[in-house]
Each structure stands twice: as C-alpha cells, then as structure tokens.
C-alpha positions as a printed NumPy array, in Angstrom:
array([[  1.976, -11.388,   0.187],
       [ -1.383,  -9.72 ,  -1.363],
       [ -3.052, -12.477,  -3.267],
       [ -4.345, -11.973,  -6.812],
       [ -7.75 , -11.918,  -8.481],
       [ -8.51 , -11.969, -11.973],
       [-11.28 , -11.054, -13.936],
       [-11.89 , -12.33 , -16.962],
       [-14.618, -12.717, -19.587],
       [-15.918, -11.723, -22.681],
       [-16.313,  -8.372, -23.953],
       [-19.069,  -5.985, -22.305],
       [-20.158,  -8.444, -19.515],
       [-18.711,  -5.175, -16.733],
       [-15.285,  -6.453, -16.384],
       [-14.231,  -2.998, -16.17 ],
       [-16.899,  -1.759, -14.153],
       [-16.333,  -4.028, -11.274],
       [-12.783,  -3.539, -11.653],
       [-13.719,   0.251, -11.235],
       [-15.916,  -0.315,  -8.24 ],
       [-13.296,  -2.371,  -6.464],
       [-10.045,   0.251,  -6.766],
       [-12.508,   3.407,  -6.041],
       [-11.463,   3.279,  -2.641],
       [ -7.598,   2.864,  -3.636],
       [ -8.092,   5.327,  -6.366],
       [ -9.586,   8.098,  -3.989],
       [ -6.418,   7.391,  -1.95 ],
       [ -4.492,   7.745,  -4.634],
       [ -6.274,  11.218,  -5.387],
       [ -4.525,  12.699,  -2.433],
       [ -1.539,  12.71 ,  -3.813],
       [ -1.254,  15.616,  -6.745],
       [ -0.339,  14.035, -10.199],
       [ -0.867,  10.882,  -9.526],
       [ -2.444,   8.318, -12.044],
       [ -3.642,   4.515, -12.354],
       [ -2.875,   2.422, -14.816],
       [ -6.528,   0.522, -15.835],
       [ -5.448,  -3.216, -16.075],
       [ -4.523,  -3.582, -12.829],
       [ -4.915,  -1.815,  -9.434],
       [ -5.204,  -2.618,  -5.56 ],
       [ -8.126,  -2.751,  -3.883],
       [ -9.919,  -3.895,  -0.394],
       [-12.243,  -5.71 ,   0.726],
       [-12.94 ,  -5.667,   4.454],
       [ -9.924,  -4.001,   5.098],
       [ -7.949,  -6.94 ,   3.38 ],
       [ -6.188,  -5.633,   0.323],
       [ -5.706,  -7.721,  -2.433],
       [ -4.567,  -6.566,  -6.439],
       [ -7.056,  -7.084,  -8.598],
       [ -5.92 ,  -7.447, -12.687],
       [ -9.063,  -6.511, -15.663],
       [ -7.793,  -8.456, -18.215],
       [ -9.616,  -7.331, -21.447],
       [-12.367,  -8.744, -23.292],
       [-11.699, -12.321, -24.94 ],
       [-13.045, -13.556, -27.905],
       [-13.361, -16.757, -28.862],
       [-15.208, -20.019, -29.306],
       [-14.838, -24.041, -28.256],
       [-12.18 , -24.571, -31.155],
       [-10.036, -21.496, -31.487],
       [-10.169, -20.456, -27.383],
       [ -6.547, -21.131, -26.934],
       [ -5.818, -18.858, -30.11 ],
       [ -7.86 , -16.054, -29.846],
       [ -7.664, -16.005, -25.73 ],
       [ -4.58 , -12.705, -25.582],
       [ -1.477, -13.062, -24.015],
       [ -2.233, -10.831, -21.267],
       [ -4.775, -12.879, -19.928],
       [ -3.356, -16.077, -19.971],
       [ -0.792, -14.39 , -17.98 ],
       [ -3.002, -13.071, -15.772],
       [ -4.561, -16.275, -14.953],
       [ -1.52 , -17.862, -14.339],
       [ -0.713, -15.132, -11.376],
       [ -4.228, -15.098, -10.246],
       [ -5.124, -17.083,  -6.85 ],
       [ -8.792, -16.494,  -7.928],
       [-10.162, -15.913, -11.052],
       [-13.746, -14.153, -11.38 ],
       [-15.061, -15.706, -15.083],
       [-17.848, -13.207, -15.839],
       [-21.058, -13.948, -17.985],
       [-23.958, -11.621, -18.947],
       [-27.303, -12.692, -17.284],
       [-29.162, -10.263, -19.281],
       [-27.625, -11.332, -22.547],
       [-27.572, -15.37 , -21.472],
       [-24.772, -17.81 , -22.541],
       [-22.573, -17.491, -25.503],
       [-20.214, -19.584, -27.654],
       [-17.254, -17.303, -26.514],
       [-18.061, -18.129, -22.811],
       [-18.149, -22.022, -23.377],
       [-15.21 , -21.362, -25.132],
       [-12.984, -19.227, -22.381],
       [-15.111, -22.237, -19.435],
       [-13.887, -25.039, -21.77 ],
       [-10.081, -23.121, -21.232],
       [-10.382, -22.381, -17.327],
       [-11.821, -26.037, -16.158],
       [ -8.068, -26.936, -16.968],
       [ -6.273, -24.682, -14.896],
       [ -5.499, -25.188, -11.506],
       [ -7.317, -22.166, -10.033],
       [ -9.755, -21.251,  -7.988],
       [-12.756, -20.27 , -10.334],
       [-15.759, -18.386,  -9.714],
       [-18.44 , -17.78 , -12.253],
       [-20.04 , -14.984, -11.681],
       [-23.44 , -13.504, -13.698],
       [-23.284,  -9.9  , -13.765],
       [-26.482,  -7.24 , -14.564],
       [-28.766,  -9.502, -12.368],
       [-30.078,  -6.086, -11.088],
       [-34.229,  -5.535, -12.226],
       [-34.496,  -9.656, -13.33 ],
       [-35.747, -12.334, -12.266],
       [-31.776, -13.627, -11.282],
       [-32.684, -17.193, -10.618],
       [-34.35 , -18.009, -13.645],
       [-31.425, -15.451, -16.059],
       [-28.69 , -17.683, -14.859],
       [-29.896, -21.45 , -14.502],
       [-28.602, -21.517, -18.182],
       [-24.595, -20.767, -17.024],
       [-24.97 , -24.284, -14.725],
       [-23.941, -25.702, -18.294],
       [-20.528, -24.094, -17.918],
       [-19.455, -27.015, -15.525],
       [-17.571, -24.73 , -13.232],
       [-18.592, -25.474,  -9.852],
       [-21.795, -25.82 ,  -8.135],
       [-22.575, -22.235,  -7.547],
       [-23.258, -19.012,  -9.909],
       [-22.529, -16.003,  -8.087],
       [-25.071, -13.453,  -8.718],
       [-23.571,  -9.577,  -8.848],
       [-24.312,  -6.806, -10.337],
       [-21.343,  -4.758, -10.529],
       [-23.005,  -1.274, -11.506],
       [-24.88 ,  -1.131,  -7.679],
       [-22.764,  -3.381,  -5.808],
       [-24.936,  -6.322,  -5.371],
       [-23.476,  -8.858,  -3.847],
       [-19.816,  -8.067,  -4.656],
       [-18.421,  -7.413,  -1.03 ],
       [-19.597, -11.619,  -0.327],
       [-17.637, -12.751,  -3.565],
       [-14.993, -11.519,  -2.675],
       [-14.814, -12.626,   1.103],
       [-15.307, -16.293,  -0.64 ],
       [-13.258, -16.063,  -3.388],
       [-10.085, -14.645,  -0.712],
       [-10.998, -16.728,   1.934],
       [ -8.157, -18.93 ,   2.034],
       [ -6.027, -15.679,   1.805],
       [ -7.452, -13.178,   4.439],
       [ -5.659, -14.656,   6.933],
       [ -2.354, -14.582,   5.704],
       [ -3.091, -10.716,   3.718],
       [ -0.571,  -8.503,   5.428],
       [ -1.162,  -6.216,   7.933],
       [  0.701,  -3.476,   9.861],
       [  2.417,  -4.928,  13.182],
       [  0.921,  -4.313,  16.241],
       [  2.921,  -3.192,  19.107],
       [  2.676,  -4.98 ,  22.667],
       [ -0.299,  -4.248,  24.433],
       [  1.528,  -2.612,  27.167],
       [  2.997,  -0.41 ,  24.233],
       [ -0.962,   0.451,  23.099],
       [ -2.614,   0.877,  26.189],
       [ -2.908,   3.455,  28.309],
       [ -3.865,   4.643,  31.18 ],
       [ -5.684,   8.17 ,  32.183],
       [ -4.388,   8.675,  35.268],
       [ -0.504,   7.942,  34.058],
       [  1.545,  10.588,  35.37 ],
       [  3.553,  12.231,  31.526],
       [  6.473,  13.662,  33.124],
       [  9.304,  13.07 ,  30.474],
       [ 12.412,  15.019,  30.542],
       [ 14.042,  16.302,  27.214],
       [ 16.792,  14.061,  27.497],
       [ 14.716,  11.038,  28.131],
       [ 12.651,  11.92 ,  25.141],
       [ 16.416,  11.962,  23.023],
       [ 16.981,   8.574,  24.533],
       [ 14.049,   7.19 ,  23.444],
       [ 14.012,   8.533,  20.381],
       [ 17.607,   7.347,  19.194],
       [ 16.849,   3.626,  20.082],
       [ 17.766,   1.757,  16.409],
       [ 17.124,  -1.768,  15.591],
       [ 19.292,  -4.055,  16.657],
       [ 22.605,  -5.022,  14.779],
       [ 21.469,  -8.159,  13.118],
       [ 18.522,  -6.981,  11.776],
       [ 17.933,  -7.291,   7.934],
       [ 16.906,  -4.713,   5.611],
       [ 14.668,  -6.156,   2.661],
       [ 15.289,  -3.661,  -0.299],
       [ 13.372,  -3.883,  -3.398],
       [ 14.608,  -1.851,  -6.557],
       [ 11.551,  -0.5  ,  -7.753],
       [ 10.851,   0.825, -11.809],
       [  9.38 ,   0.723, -15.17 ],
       [ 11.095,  -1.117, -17.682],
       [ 14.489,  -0.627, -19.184],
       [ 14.693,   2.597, -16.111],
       [ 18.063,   0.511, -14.788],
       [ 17.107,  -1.813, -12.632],
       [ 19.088,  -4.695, -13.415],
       [ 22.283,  -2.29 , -14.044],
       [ 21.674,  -0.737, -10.687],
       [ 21.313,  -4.642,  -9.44 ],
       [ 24.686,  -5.517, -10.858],
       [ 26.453,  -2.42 ,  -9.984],
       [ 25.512,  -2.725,  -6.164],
       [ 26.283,  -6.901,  -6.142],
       [ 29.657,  -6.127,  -7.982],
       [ 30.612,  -3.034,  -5.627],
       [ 30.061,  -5.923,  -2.822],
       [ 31.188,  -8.676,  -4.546],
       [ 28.354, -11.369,  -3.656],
       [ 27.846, -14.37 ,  -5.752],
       [ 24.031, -14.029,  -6.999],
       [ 22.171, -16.957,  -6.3  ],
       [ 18.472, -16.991,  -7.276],
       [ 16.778, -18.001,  -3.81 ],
       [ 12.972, -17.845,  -4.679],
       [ 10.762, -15.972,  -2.276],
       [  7.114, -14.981,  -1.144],
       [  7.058, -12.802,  -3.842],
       [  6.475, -14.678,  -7.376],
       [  9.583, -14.295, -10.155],
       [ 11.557, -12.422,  -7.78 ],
       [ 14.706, -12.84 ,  -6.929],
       [ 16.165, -12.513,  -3.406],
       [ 19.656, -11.904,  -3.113],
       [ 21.179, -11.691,   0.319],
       [ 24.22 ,  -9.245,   0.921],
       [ 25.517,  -7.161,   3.346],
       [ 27.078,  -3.626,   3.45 ],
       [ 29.27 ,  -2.34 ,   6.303],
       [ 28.141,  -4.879,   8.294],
       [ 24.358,  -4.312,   7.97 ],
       [ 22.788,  -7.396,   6.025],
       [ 20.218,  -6.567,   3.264],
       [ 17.693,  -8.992,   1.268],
       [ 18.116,  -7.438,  -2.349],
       [ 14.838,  -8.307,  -3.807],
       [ 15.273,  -7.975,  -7.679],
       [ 12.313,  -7.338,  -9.684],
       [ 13.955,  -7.418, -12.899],
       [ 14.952, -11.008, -12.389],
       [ 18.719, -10.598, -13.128],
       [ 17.971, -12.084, -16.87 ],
       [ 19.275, -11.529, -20.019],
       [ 17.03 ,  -8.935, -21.915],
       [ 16.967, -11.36 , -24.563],
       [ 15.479, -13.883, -22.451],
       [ 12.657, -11.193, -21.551],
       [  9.636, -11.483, -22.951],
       [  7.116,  -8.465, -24.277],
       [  4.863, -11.127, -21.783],
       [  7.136, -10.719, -18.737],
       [  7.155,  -7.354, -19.336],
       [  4.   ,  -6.409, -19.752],
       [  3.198,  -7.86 , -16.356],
       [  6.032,  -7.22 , -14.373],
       [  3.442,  -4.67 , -12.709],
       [  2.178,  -7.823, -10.185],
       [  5.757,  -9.096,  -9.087],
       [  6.709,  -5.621,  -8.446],
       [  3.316,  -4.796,  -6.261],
       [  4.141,  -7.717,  -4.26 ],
       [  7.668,  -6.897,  -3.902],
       [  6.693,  -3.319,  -2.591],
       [  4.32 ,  -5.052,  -0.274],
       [  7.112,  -7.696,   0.906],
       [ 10.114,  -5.296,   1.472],
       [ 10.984,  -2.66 ,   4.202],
       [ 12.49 ,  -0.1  ,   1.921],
       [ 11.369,   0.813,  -1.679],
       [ 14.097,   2.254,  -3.996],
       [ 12.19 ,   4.063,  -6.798],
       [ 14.184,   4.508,  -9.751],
       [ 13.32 ,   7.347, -12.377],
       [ 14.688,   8.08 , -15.945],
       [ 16.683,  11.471, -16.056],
       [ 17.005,  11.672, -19.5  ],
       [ 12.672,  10.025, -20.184],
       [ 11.441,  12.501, -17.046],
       [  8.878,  11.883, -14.522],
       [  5.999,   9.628, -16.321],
       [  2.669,   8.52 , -15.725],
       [  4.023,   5.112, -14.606],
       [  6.266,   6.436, -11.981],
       [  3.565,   8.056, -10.642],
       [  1.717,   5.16 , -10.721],
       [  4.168,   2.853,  -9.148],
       [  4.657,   5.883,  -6.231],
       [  1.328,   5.485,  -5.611],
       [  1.27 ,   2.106,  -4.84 ],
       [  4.271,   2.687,  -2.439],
       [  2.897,   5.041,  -0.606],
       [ -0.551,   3.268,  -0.393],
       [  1.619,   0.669,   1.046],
       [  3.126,   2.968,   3.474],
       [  6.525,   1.644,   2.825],
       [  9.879,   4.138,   3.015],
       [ 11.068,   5.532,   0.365],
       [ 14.552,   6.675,  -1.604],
       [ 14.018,   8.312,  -4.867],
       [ 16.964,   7.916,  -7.173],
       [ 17.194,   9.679, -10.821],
       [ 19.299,   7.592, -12.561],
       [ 21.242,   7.811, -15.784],
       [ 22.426,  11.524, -14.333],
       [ 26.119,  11.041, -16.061],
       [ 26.278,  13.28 , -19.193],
       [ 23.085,  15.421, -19.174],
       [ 23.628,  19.186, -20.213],
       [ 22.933,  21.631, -17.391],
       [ 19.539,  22.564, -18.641],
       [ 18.251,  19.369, -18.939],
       [ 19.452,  18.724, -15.276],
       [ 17.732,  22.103, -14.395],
       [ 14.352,  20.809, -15.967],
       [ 14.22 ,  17.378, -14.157],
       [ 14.859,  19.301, -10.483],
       [ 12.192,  21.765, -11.797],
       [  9.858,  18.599, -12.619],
       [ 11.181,  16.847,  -9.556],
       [  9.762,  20.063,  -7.223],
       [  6.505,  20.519,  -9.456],
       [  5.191,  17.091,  -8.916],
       [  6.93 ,  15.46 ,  -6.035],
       [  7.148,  18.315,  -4.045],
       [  4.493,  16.405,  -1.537],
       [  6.795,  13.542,  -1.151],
       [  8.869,  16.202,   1.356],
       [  9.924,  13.167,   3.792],
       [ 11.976,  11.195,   1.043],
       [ 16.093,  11.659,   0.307],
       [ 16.553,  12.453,  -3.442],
       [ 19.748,  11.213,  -5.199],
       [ 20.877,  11.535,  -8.277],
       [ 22.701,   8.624, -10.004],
       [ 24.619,   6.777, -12.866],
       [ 23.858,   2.925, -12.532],
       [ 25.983,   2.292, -15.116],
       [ 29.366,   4.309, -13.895],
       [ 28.262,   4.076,  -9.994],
       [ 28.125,   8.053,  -9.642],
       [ 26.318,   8.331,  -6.684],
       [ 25.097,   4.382,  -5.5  ],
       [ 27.387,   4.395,  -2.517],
       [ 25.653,   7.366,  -1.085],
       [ 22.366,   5.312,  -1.5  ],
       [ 22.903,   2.836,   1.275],
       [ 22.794,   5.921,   3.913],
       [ 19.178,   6.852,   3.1  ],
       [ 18.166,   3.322,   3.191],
       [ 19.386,   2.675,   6.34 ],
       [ 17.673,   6.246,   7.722],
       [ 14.544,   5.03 ,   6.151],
       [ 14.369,   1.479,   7.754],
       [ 15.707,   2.712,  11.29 ],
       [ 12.536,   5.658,  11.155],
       [ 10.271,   2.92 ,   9.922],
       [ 10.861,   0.346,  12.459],
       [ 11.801,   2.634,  15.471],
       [  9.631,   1.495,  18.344],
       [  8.167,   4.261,  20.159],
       [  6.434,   4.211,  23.07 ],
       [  3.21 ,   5.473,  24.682],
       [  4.777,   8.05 ,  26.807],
       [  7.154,   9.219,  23.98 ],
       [  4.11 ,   9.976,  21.702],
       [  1.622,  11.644,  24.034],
       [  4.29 ,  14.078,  25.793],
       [  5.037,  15.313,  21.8  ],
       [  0.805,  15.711,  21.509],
       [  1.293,  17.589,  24.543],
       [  4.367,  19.791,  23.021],
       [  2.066,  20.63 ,  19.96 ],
       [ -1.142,  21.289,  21.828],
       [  1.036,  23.876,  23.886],
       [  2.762,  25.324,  20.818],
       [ -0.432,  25.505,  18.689],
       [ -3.877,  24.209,  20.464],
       [ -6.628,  22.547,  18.558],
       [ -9.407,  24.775,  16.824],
       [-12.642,  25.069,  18.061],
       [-15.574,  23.051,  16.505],
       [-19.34 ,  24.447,  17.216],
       [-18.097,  26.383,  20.016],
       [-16.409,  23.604,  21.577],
       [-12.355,  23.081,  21.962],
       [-11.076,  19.834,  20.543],
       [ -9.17 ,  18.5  ,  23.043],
       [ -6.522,  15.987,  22.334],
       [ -5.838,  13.649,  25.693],
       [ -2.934,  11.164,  24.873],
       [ -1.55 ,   8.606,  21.759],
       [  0.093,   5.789,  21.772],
       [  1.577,   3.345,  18.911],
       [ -0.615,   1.862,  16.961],
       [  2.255,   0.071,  14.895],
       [  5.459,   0.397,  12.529],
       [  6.406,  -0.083,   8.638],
       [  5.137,   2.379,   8.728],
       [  5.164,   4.155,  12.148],
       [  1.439,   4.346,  13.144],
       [  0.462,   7.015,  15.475],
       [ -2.869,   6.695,  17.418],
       [ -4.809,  10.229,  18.455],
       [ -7.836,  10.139,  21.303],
       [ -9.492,  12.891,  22.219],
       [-12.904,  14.633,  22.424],
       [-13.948,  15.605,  18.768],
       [-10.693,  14.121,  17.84 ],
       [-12.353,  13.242,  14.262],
       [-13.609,  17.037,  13.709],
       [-10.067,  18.048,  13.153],
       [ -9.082,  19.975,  10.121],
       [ -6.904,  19.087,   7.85 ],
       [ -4.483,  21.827,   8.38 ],
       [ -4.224,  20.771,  11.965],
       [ -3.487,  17.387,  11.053],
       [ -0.841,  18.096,   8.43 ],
       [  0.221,  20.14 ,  11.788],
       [  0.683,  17.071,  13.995],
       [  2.312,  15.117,  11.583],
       [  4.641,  17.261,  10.499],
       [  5.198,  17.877,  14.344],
       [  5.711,  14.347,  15.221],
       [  7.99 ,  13.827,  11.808],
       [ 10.211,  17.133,  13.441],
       [ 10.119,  15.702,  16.808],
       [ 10.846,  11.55 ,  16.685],
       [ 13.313,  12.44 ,  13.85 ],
       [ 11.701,  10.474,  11.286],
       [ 12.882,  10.018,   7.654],
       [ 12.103,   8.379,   4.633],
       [  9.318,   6.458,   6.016],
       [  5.096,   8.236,   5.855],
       [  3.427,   8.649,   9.262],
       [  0.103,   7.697,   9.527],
       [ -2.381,   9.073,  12.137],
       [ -5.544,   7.791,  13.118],
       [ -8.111,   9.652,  15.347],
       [-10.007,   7.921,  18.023],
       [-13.2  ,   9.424,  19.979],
       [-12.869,   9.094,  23.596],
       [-16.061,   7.967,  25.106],
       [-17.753,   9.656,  28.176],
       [-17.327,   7.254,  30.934],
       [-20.141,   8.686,  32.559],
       [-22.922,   8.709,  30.119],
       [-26.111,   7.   ,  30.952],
       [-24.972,   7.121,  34.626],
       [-27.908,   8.672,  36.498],
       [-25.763,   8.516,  40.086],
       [-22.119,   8.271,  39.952],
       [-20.161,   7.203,  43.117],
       [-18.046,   9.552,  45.014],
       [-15.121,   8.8  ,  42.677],
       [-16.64 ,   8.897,  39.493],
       [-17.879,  12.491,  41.189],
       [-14.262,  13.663,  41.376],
       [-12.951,  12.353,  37.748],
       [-16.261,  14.561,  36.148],
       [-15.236,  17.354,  38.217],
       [-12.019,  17.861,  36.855],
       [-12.53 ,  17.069,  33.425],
       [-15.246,  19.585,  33.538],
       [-13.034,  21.667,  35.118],
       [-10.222,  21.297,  32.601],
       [-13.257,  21.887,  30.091],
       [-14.081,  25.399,  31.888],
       [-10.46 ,  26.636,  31.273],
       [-10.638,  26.038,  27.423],
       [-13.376,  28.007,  27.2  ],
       [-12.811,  30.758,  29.022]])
C-alpha cells in the first residue's frame, strides 16, 4: 500500500513547487504516453525508488480563532489520509498568524508532522527559522528549499521511514530463476518453448480486480450488476486499501477479490468530500490489485481524467481491460466517434482488450471476465531464464542489433527480473546504447512470442562487464574465454 504525504501550508510558502519537483520524475513518465495529463492536487512520486502519492492541498488561510473555519475541506481531508504531513512555513517571510493558526490545528491530529521552512536558499537558515521553534511541533525544523532541491530527498527518507519497508515492490523471482550462467548450453526446442509458455497459475489462485473510474462513469452499477449476475451476498470486509471495499466472489470456478472503489453506498450518502478525493482510495486500489478494469463514459468521451487515471495504471504496471460503458442506445455516429477517439488517443495502449458495455442492462459484462483472466494469467506467468534468452536469440537472428560507433551491440542472454508486471532483464555489451526503435522491437517480440496480453512488459538493460579488465596476465582459461568472445566479436564485424 503506497503511503501518503501531505503538504500543507499557507499560501505562497512553494507548496506547489515542491509538489512539482517531487512528480517530475512521474510526470516525465507520464509524458511517454501521448495525451496523457495530471491532475495538480495530487500525483505519485519517488523517492529512492520508493513511490509514495503525494496530495498539494491548496493554500489555507486562517488565524488562532477561525483555523477550523477557514481551513477548506479538501485539506482536512487530505490530512486525514496523509501518513505524513509536510506543514510548510516561509523562512524568508518569518512566522505568521495563519501558520500558528493551521500548527494550533495539526498538534491535534494524530499524524506524523514535519515542519518544514522553505526558501532557506541565499540566508543565513539557522538564524531565518529559530522563530518557527514557537510552532511547538517537534524538536526539529527541516530546512528545504524546494526551488533547488535542498535538502528534500532527506525529508522525505525521514518523513517515509516507517513506510519504505513495507512500499510495494515488483516480486522477485527465485534466484535460480535470475541467475545465469555463461557457459549454459540454450538448446530449447519449439515445443518446449510452447510448454513453457502455456504454464497458468494454479487453480486456487485469486484474482484481485479493482473497478477503476471517475465519478458517476458506473462503477457501482457495474459493481451490482456483476455481484447480482453471481449472486454473492456483499459484505464490506475492509482492506489494505483505505474506504474500499473488498468483496470476495468467484466466477466459473476462478475466485476474484472485487475491490470496490465506489464503496457500494447510496449516492445520497456521498459526499462532494468523498468525492472529491476518491482519487487516493482509487491510487491505492490500482496499486493493491492484479487487474485494473478502467471504465470510460460512451456517451461523456475520453476525458482528461481518464487519461489521468490510465496513467497511473500504467505507471503501476498493472493489466489492463478497457470497458466503454453506457454503449446501449447510442446512434451509430456517435458510436463511430468514440472508436475514432478510442484509436486517436489510445491507440498506444495496443496490448489491452477493448469492450464495449451497458452496466446497467449487462450488454457485454459476461464477456469481461475472459480478458481479466488473460490479463492476470500474462501478468503472473512465470517464465524462466532459458525461455527468455532463446526468444533474445530468435530476435537477434530475425533482426540483429544496430551498430553504435562502429561497434555491434551484442545482446548475450535475459532472464526474469519479476512479474505484475512481467519484468524482462537484457545484458549485453552496449546493451544501454540501444535505440528506441529496437527496443519497441524486443518488446513487441517478446509480447508476440510468450503470448502475453493485457498486462505492459517492462525491459531493463544491463551492461555486461569485461571479466578481464585490469588483468595484466590471464591464466590459460581466462586465455580461451577472451579468445572466443573476441572471436565471436570478429564475425560481427566482418
């Protein structure tokens, strides 16, 4: 479960612009992906490799008397789903009524607080914030300044400390699956390679589904229409993920966790609160599920905040299923423009099942479960060493590596690197120097070749190191192994 941090303060203190300088990483992610947008209050962001979601409240106004008042909804919300809240204060401007006012507010709150004086940059930083001890809020104020960078990675290490170990993380495969060795003989016949490429999980195992949307897309129909089709009683059963519901069920004998965003709640009982911040329960449903059912409006279109939430899906490298829903009674044209959309700007998304839906009349939900299951069984599909160097093999023979200063990039073996999603370790010499093109190439080749659907493949590119460098005299073996990799080295360039 990604923990949350909040960051809150008064206006113009650089809420926003260490908000900015914590998603730049996720938003030049994001930035691959054509269309895609991010909604400013909230986004995801990393810190050491741990990723955490990270919420800019706004600018509060207020003072000792009226803090409660004047303090907006969305960040007393905010605070309430935060594991750590970030209270910033001005150095350069010094201490205010409003921030005794919002201090006065967060000493009674259960949370982890951190004040934090920003713009300490080109100051004298001890002397700007000895005034901010007055705030009563711990023993230390952390110095940043959020513009440069100063001292931002070691906040948030502290401040997610008690997190970082629990932050999730793609599953590793057994070392015997992520080793290997040089001199391993890769003879694999074709039908060995279809052997190993059908295995599925095993019978019992549980698919963990989360319906995925913005508001009022169909969620809670969609919800209702698959638990009545199966005719489970609903039961809330609280999870990892906060205010949603799991709801356990099964389907021709396959058991799913149905984790329910929209809370199966009456909309009257749904407040423009809840709403508003639905955006954190669902991040941390994506991040707790196997398989992410994205749910888009026929008759509203693709938005910004699909795009948004498909972002954070695919940052998260879960599967996918795309379903437009509401699909029953639209006029030809209009179905014609939403396919048109659909190819415009999801035409990169070329791994994902597309179905087309009524919630509400059940056109279409049956075929739903089929796609899942395709997702979840490419997702989780172990795959072994052998397996995923004799296809690097298969697509160096069909179309070898490009040249790089004169050089041939030579790719030696993978292995699996992990799964949810499948992770495909590359080494080679100049592995790294790879185009683009050729890597689109090889993943595209490995989606082709292990059969994989629904589910992104990600590849990462190791060097191989020279096992002889520094070596002034190399024994008789050592002798041998340099011969024929220089050997091998000779053909390429010939």
């Amino acid at each position: 479960m990604l923990p949350v941090v909040a960051l809150v303060g008064r206006p113009n203190v650089g809420k926003s612009t260490l908000f900015n300088r914590l998603t730049r990483s996720r938003d030049a992610l994001v930035a691959d992906y054509p269309g895609l947008t991010r909604d400013r209050q909230y986004g995801q962001a990393e810190v050491e490799e741990h990723p955490f979601i990270v919420i800019d409240t706004g600018g509060i106004n207020g003072d000792e008397e009226g803090i409660d008042l004047l303090m907006a909804e969305q960040s007393l919300t905010a605070i309430a789903e935060a594991d750590a809240v970030l209270f910033l204060v001005d150095a350069r401007d010094g201490l205010t009524s409003a921030d005794y006012g919002i201090a006065d507010y967060l000493r009674k709150q259960d949370k982890r607080i951190f004040l934090v004086a920003n713009k300490v940059d080109g100051i004298d930083a001890d002397s700007a914030v000895a005034e901010f001890y007055a705030l009563s809020l711990g023993e230390e104020v952390h110095k940043i300044a959020a513009a440069h960078g100063r001292g931002v990675t070691q906040l948030l290490t502290l401040a997610l400390t008690p997190h970082i170990e629990a932050l999730s993380q793609p599953k590793v495969v057994d070392a015997e699956e992520g080793e290997f060795d040089g001199d391993y003989e890769r003879e694999l016949s074709e039908a060995e390679l279809e052997k190993q490429i059908e295995e599925a999980p095993k019978e019992n195992d549980t698919i963990k589904l989360a319906i995925i949307g913005k508001p009022n897309v169909g969620k809670s129909t969609l919800t209702n229409r698959i638990l009545g089709e199966e005719r489970v009683v609903v039961f809330d059963a609280p999870g990892t993920t906060r205010d949603s519901v799991y709801i356990p069920m099964e389907h021709n004998g396959r058991s799913y966790t149905l984790i329910d965003t929209a809370g199966i709640r009456r909309r009257k009982n749904v407040t423009d609160v809840v709403e508003k911040f639905s955006v954190i329960k669902t991040l941390r449903a994506i991040e707790d599920s196997n398989v992410c059912l994205l749910l888009i409006d026929a008759r509203e279109g693709i938005s910004d905040q699909d795009l948004s939430l498909l972002g954070f899906i695919l940052e998260s490298g879960r599967s996918l299923v795309l379903a437009v829903n509401k699909w029953d009674g639209l006029e030809e044209h209009a179905k014609d423009r939403i396919k048109t959309e659909m190819d415009r700007r999801l035409g990169f998304i070329d791994f994902a099942k597309i179905h087309f839906i009524s919630a509400l009349h059940g056109t279409g939900v049956g075929h739903l479960y089929e796609s899942v299951e395709e997702a979840f069984i490419s997702a989780t599909k172990r795959i072994s060493t052998a397996m995923v160097t004799k296809i690097l093999d298969m697509a160096a023979f069909d179309h070898q590596p490009p040249m790089h200063n004169g050089r041939r990039i030579k790719l030696k073996y993978a292995h699996a690197g992990g799964y949810n999603p499948p992770i495909i370790v590359i080494h080679g010499n100049l592995a790294k120097k790879l185009p683009q093109s050729y890597k689109r190439y090889l993943m595209n080749y490995y989606r082709k070749s292990l059969k994989i659907m629904g589910t992104p493949i990600r590849i990462q590119f190791r060097e191989t190191s020279n096992p002889f460098a520094g070596k002034k005299k190399l024994t008789f073996t050592e002798q041998k192994k340099m011969a024929r990799a220089t050997q091998g080295y000779n053909k390429d360039n010939k």
